[in-house]
Coordinates of C-alpha atoms and ligand atoms in Angstrom, one line a residue:
M119 CA 52.6 36.2 81.2
R120 CA 49.6 35.5 79.1
S121 CA 47.1 34.8 81.8
C122 CA 47.0 34.8 85.5
C123 CA 45.1 32.9 88.2
L124 CA 44.7 32.8 91.9
Q125 CA 46.0 29.4 92.5
A126 CA 45.9 26.3 90.3
G127 CA 42.6 24.6 90.8
A128 CA 41.3 27.3 93.1
A129 CA 37.5 27.1 93.3
S130 CA 36.4 30.5 94.3
C131 CA 36.8 32.8 97.1
A132 CA 34.9 32.1 100.4
S133 CA 32.0 34.3 101.2
R134 CA 34.4 37.0 102.4
P135 CA 36.8 38.8 100.0
P136 CA 40.5 38.6 100.7
Q137 CA 42.0 41.3 102.9
L138 CA 45.7 41.4 103.5
E139 CA 47.9 44.0 105.1
T140 CA 51.5 44.6 104.3
P141 CA 53.7 43.6 107.4
F142 CA 54.9 46.9 108.7
S143 CA 58.6 45.7 108.7
V144 CA 58.5 45.7 104.9
F145 CA 58.3 49.5 105.0
N146 CA 61.7 49.6 106.5
Q147 CA 63.3 47.8 103.7
G148 CA 63.0 50.6 101.2
A149 CA 60.6 53.0 99.6
I150 CA 59.2 50.5 97.1
T151 CA 56.7 47.9 98.4
P152 CA 57.5 44.5 96.8
N153 CA 54.7 43.1 94.8
D154 CA 54.5 39.9 96.9
A155 CA 54.1 41.9 100.2
F156 CA 51.6 44.5 98.7
F157 CA 48.3 44.8 100.7
V158 CA 45.2 43.6 99.2
R159 CA 41.6 44.8 99.6
Y160 CA 38.4 43.9 97.9
H161 CA 34.8 44.7 98.5
W162 CA 33.3 41.6 97.1
S163 CA 34.3 38.0 97.0
G164 CA 33.1 37.4 93.5
L165 CA 36.5 37.5 92.0
P166 CA 37.3 35.7 88.8
T167 CA 39.9 32.9 89.7
S168 CA 41.6 33.2 86.4
I169 CA 41.9 35.9 83.8
D170 CA 43.1 35.2 80.3
G171 CA 45.3 38.2 79.2
D172 CA 44.7 37.3 75.5
S173 CA 41.0 37.4 75.5
Y174 CA 40.7 40.3 78.1
R175 CA 39.3 43.6 76.7
L176 CA 39.0 47.0 78.0
R177 CA 35.6 48.5 77.0
V178 CA 35.0 52.2 76.6
A179 CA 31.4 53.1 76.1
G180 CA 28.7 55.8 77.0
L181 CA 29.1 59.3 75.8
V182 CA 31.8 58.6 73.2
K183 CA 32.1 58.9 69.4
A184 CA 33.5 55.5 68.9
P185 CA 33.0 52.8 71.6
L186 CA 36.2 50.8 72.1
A187 CA 37.1 47.2 73.1
L188 CA 40.9 47.2 73.3
S189 CA 43.1 44.2 74.0
L190 CA 46.3 44.5 76.2
A191 CA 48.3 44.4 73.1
E192 CA 46.4 47.2 71.4
L193 CA 46.6 49.2 74.7
K194 CA 50.3 48.9 74.8
Q195 CA 50.6 50.2 71.2
L196 CA 48.6 53.2 71.9
A197 CA 51.4 55.4 73.4
E198 CA 54.8 55.4 74.8
P199 CA 54.5 53.7 78.2
V200 CA 54.9 56.0 81.3
D201 CA 56.5 55.0 84.6
M202 CA 55.2 56.5 87.7
M203 CA 56.0 56.0 91.4
A204 CA 52.8 56.3 93.4
V205 CA 51.5 55.3 96.8
T206 CA 48.0 53.8 97.3
Q207 CA 46.4 53.9 100.7
C208 CA 43.0 52.5 101.6
S209 CA 40.7 55.2 102.8
G210 CA 40.1 53.3 106.0
I211 CA 43.8 52.6 106.8
S212 CA 44.4 52.7 110.5
R213 CA 40.7 52.9 111.2
G214 CA 41.1 50.2 113.8
F215 CA 43.1 52.6 116.1
F216 CA 40.3 55.1 116.6
A217 CA 39.0 55.1 120.2
L218 CA 35.5 55.9 118.8
R219 CA 34.8 52.9 116.6
A220 CA 34.1 53.6 113.0
N221 CA 32.3 51.0 110.8
G222 CA 34.3 49.0 108.3
G223 CA 37.3 46.8 108.4
Q224 CA 39.4 47.5 111.4
Q225 CA 42.6 48.1 109.5
G226 CA 46.1 48.7 111.0
N227 CA 48.8 50.8 109.3
G228 CA 49.6 48.1 106.7
A229 CA 46.9 49.1 104.1
M230 CA 49.2 51.1 102.0
G231 CA 52.0 50.6 99.5
N232 CA 54.2 52.4 97.0
A233 CA 55.2 51.0 93.6
R234 CA 56.5 51.9 90.2
W235 CA 53.5 51.6 87.9
T236 CA 53.9 51.2 84.0
G237 CA 51.2 52.1 81.6
I238 CA 49.6 54.7 79.5
P239 CA 47.5 57.8 80.5
L240 CA 43.8 57.0 80.5
K241 CA 43.5 60.4 78.7
T242 CA 44.9 58.7 75.6
V243 CA 42.2 56.1 75.5
Q244 CA 39.6 58.7 76.1
E245 CA 40.9 60.8 73.3
K246 CA 40.9 57.8 70.9
A247 CA 37.2 57.2 71.9
G248 CA 36.2 60.7 71.5
I249 CA 34.5 62.1 74.6
G250 CA 31.2 64.0 74.0
A251 CA 31.2 67.7 74.8
S252 CA 28.7 67.3 77.6
A253 CA 30.8 64.5 79.4
V254 CA 31.1 65.1 83.2
Q255 CA 32.3 61.9 84.7
V256 CA 33.7 58.6 83.9
A257 CA 32.6 55.4 85.7
L258 CA 35.1 52.7 86.3
N259 CA 34.3 49.1 86.8
G260 CA 36.4 45.9 87.3
L261 CA 35.9 42.3 86.5
E262 CA 34.7 41.0 89.9
T263 CA 31.0 40.8 90.9
S264 CA 29.0 40.5 94.1
P265 CA 28.3 37.0 95.2
V266 CA 24.8 38.1 96.3
A267 CA 22.0 39.0 93.8
D268 CA 21.3 42.4 95.3
G269 CA 25.0 43.3 96.0
L270 CA 26.0 46.7 94.7
D271 CA 28.7 46.3 92.1
F272 CA 31.9 48.1 93.1
Q273 CA 32.3 51.0 90.7
T274 CA 33.8 54.4 91.3
A275 CA 34.0 57.5 89.1
L276 CA 36.4 60.3 88.2
S277 CA 35.7 63.7 86.6
V278 CA 36.6 64.1 83.0
E279 CA 38.7 67.1 84.0
H280 CA 40.8 64.9 86.3
I281 CA 41.4 62.3 83.6
M282 CA 42.2 64.9 81.0
A283 CA 45.0 66.4 83.4
G284 CA 46.9 63.4 82.2
D285 CA 48.3 61.7 85.3
V286 CA 45.7 59.0 85.7
L287 CA 47.3 55.8 84.2
L288 CA 46.1 52.4 83.0
A289 CA 48.8 50.3 84.2
W290 CA 49.8 46.7 83.3
A291 CA 53.0 46.5 85.2
M292 CA 54.1 46.9 88.8
N293 CA 57.7 47.2 89.8
G294 CA 58.7 45.9 86.4
E295 CA 56.5 42.8 86.4
D296 CA 52.9 42.0 85.3
I297 CA 50.6 43.3 87.9
P298 CA 49.9 40.3 90.3
F299 CA 46.5 38.8 90.2
L300 CA 45.2 40.2 93.5
T301 CA 46.7 43.6 92.7
G302 CA 44.5 44.0 89.6
Y303 CA 45.9 41.9 86.7
P304 CA 45.8 42.6 83.9
L305 CA 45.1 46.3 84.1
R306 CA 44.6 48.7 86.9
L307 CA 43.8 52.4 87.2
I308 CA 46.6 54.4 88.9
V309 CA 45.1 57.6 90.4
P310 CA 48.3 59.3 91.8
G311 CA 47.7 61.2 95.1
F312 CA 44.3 59.8 95.6
Y313 CA 42.9 57.3 98.0
G314 CA 42.8 53.5 96.9
T315 CA 39.1 53.5 96.3
Y316 CA 39.6 55.0 92.8
W317 CA 42.5 52.6 91.8
V318 CA 40.1 50.1 90.2
K319 CA 41.7 46.7 89.7
H320 CA 41.0 44.2 86.8
L321 CA 39.6 47.4 85.1
S322 CA 37.2 46.2 82.4
D323 CA 34.6 48.9 81.7
I324 CA 34.9 52.7 81.3
T325 CA 31.5 54.5 81.0
V326 CA 31.5 58.2 80.0
L327 CA 28.6 60.0 81.5
D328 CA 26.9 63.3 81.1
K329 CA 26.2 63.6 84.9
P330 CA 27.8 62.6 88.1
F331 CA 27.9 58.8 88.6
D332 CA 25.3 57.8 91.2
G333 CA 26.4 54.4 92.2
F334 CA 26.5 53.5 95.8
W335 CA 30.3 53.6 96.2
M336 CA 30.3 57.2 95.1
S337 CA 26.9 58.4 96.3
T338 CA 26.8 56.9 99.7
S339 CA 30.1 55.3 100.7
Y340 CA 33.5 56.8 100.5
R341 CA 32.3 60.2 101.3
I342 CA 33.8 62.7 103.8
P343 CA 32.4 65.8 105.5
D344 CA 32.5 68.6 102.9
N345 CA 34.1 71.1 105.2
G346 CA 37.7 71.5 103.9
S347 CA 39.4 69.2 106.4
G348 CA 37.2 66.1 106.0
F349 CA 37.0 65.7 109.8
I350 CA 34.4 66.6 112.4
E351 CA 34.3 66.5 116.3
P352 CA 32.7 63.1 117.3
G353 CA 29.1 63.6 118.1
T354 CA 28.5 66.5 115.7
A355 CA 26.3 66.1 112.7
V356 CA 27.6 66.1 109.1
D357 CA 25.5 68.2 106.9
K358 CA 27.2 67.9 103.5
T359 CA 29.6 65.3 102.3
T360 CA 31.9 65.0 99.2
P361 CA 33.6 62.0 97.7
I362 CA 37.0 61.2 99.5
N363 CA 39.8 62.4 97.3
R364 CA 43.4 63.4 97.9
L365 CA 45.7 61.6 100.4
N366 CA 46.7 63.8 103.3
V367 CA 50.2 64.1 104.8
R368 CA 51.5 61.1 106.7
S369 CA 54.8 59.8 108.1
F370 CA 56.1 56.8 110.0
V371 CA 59.1 55.7 112.0
T372 CA 59.8 52.2 110.3
S373 CA 63.1 51.3 112.0
V374 CA 61.9 51.0 115.6
Q375 CA 58.8 49.3 116.7
D376 CA 56.6 50.7 119.4
G377 CA 57.8 49.4 122.8
A378 CA 61.3 48.4 121.5
Q379 CA 64.4 48.5 123.7
V380 CA 67.4 50.6 122.6
T381 CA 70.8 51.1 124.0
A382 CA 71.2 54.1 126.4
G383 CA 74.1 56.4 125.7
R384 CA 74.4 55.4 122.1
D385 CA 73.3 57.3 119.1
L386 CA 70.1 55.8 117.7
A387 CA 69.7 55.8 113.9
L388 CA 66.1 56.3 112.9
R389 CA 64.5 56.0 109.5
G390 CA 61.1 56.0 108.2
I391 CA 58.8 57.1 105.3
A392 CA 56.7 60.1 104.6
F393 CA 54.2 61.0 101.8
D394 CA 51.3 63.2 101.0
G395 CA 48.9 63.9 98.1
G396 CA 51.6 65.0 95.7
Q397 CA 53.3 68.1 97.2
N398 CA 57.1 68.0 97.6
W399 CA 58.8 67.8 100.9
Q400 CA 60.9 70.6 102.1
E401 CA 62.9 69.3 105.0
A402 CA 66.4 68.0 105.0
K403 CA 67.7 64.4 105.8
L404 CA 65.3 63.1 103.1
G405 CA 66.1 60.0 101.0
K406 CA 66.0 60.0 97.3
D407 CA 63.2 61.8 95.6
L408 CA 61.2 59.2 93.6
G409 CA 58.5 61.6 92.5
R410 CA 55.9 63.6 94.2
F411 CA 53.4 60.8 94.5
S412 CA 55.9 58.3 96.1
F413 CA 57.0 57.4 99.6
R414 CA 60.0 59.3 100.6
E415 CA 62.5 57.8 102.9
W416 CA 63.9 59.9 105.7
T417 CA 66.8 59.3 108.2
M418 CA 67.9 61.0 111.4
V419 CA 70.1 60.2 114.4
M420 CA 68.7 60.5 118.0
K421 CA 71.7 61.6 119.9
A422 CA 72.7 59.1 122.8
P423 CA 69.3 58.7 124.6
R424 CA 69.5 58.5 128.3
K425 CA 68.4 55.5 130.1
G426 CA 64.7 55.3 130.5
K427 CA 61.6 55.8 128.5
H428 CA 61.4 58.0 125.4
V429 CA 58.6 58.8 123.0
L430 CA 59.5 59.3 119.4
M431 CA 57.3 61.3 117.2
V432 CA 57.5 61.9 113.4
R433 CA 55.6 64.7 111.7
A434 CA 55.9 65.7 108.1
V435 CA 55.2 69.1 106.6
N436 CA 54.8 69.7 103.0
R437 CA 55.8 72.6 100.9
I438 CA 52.5 74.4 101.3
G439 CA 52.6 74.0 105.1
Q440 CA 50.1 71.1 105.4
S441 CA 51.0 68.7 108.2
Q442 CA 49.7 66.2 110.6
P443 CA 47.6 66.6 113.8
M444 CA 48.9 65.8 117.2
K445 CA 45.5 64.3 118.1
A446 CA 43.7 61.9 115.8
L447 CA 40.9 63.7 113.8
W448 CA 37.8 61.8 113.1
N449 CA 34.9 61.3 110.9
P450 CA 32.0 58.7 111.0
M451 CA 33.7 56.3 108.5
G452 CA 37.1 56.4 110.1
Y453 CA 38.7 57.7 106.8
M454 CA 41.9 59.5 106.3
R455 CA 43.7 59.0 109.7
N456 CA 46.9 60.9 109.7
V457 CA 47.7 61.6 113.4
V458 CA 51.4 62.1 114.3
E459 CA 52.5 58.5 115.2
T460 CA 54.3 57.8 118.5
T461 CA 56.8 55.1 119.0
R462 CA 57.8 54.4 122.6
V463 CA 61.2 53.1 123.3
Q464 CA 63.0 52.0 126.4
A465 CA 66.8 52.9 126.5
V466 CA 68.6 50.4 128.8
Ligands
MTE777 N1 38.1 45.8 91.2 C1 38.3 46.3 92.4 N2 39.1 47.3 92.5 C2 39.4 47.9 93.6 C3 38.6 47.5 94.8 C4 37.7 46.5 94.7 O1 36.9 46.1 95.7 N3 37.5 45.9 93.4 N4 38.9 48.2 96.0 C5 39.5 49.5 96.0 C6 40.0 49.9 97.3 S1 38.9 50.5 98.4 C7 41.4 49.8 97.6 S2 42.0 50.4 99.0 C8 42.4 49.4 96.7 C9 43.2 48.2 97.3 O2 44.2 48.0 96.4 P1 45.1 46.6 96.6 O3 44.3 45.5 96.8 O4 46.0 46.5 95.4 O5 45.9 46.9 97.9 O6 41.7 48.8 95.6 C10 40.7 49.5 95.0 N5 40.3 48.9 93.8
MO778 MO1 39.9 51.0 100.3

């Protein structure tokens, strides 16, 4: 595809940006989330309604020896393409389930997805531009703008060190097709193991900086308590914060819905998904390993449940012993929810 648009003749977005969650049943169909069911989230409604893949350029500027303006064709020539399975999850996923309300979109569990991304390491482009020795961070901006004059443009930043580690990708394909418009056509940043806020869509500008980026979405928003866990007791004060970063451990039952009826006395096959910020799973009954940043399917059999109510719980533990709390942990922005999920079933 040479260009992509929202819808033929679409005028522009309404005053609110599109927010779509993946229907939860999709997660039971496999470890890969299909392109047409992938959740969508934007901060501002000022999206372009069509993007021409031929005239698109990725600009690299700031503290570099040679500023760049690369076409998609040039980018694809820069290095051998890399394929990577990786989960993205909105920082505020499941926020709507907190008993103590947290500000922001009241999301359910559908603000996540796992896909196979194809692209080249951002590191390759940085090396081509030649990063200055005093470079500290890289600011990342996409094509959309705020519809209001004083709106704070959505930009995030990553450390030079993180990018130079090599696993951050500039991706043009998702599950073998061009990245769909609302998922970031024509180029999206893939930051494996990190929350969605860094996965900038319609990436157009990369600016190398000699100090930490001070834009609103890094300096004020998307920050968590800087206390190791990122959580605090409701009602206590937060003294220091740090930008949200790695995904924590999470798992779900996908085959049975909360409140479902099942047959008493007959084995109940259960399946689901689990993931974390890039550690490997150690437990048995796991599905195919699609890589350490991917969803991992799991299955098990619940031996002939007796008649009556049962509560199913799923809990993942990674290789270094990190797991999920039994009671939801909290922070003022409602980020990073990873409580052990419960699915109630009635055996009849
Ligand atoms: N250009 C752009 N990229 C963006 C955002 C945005 O508002 N604009 N939101 C970020 C956030 S907070 C999330 S959770 C993910 C959502 O990705 P998706 O829409 O593909 O699900 O995109 C990230 N990248
Ligand atoms: Mo997000």
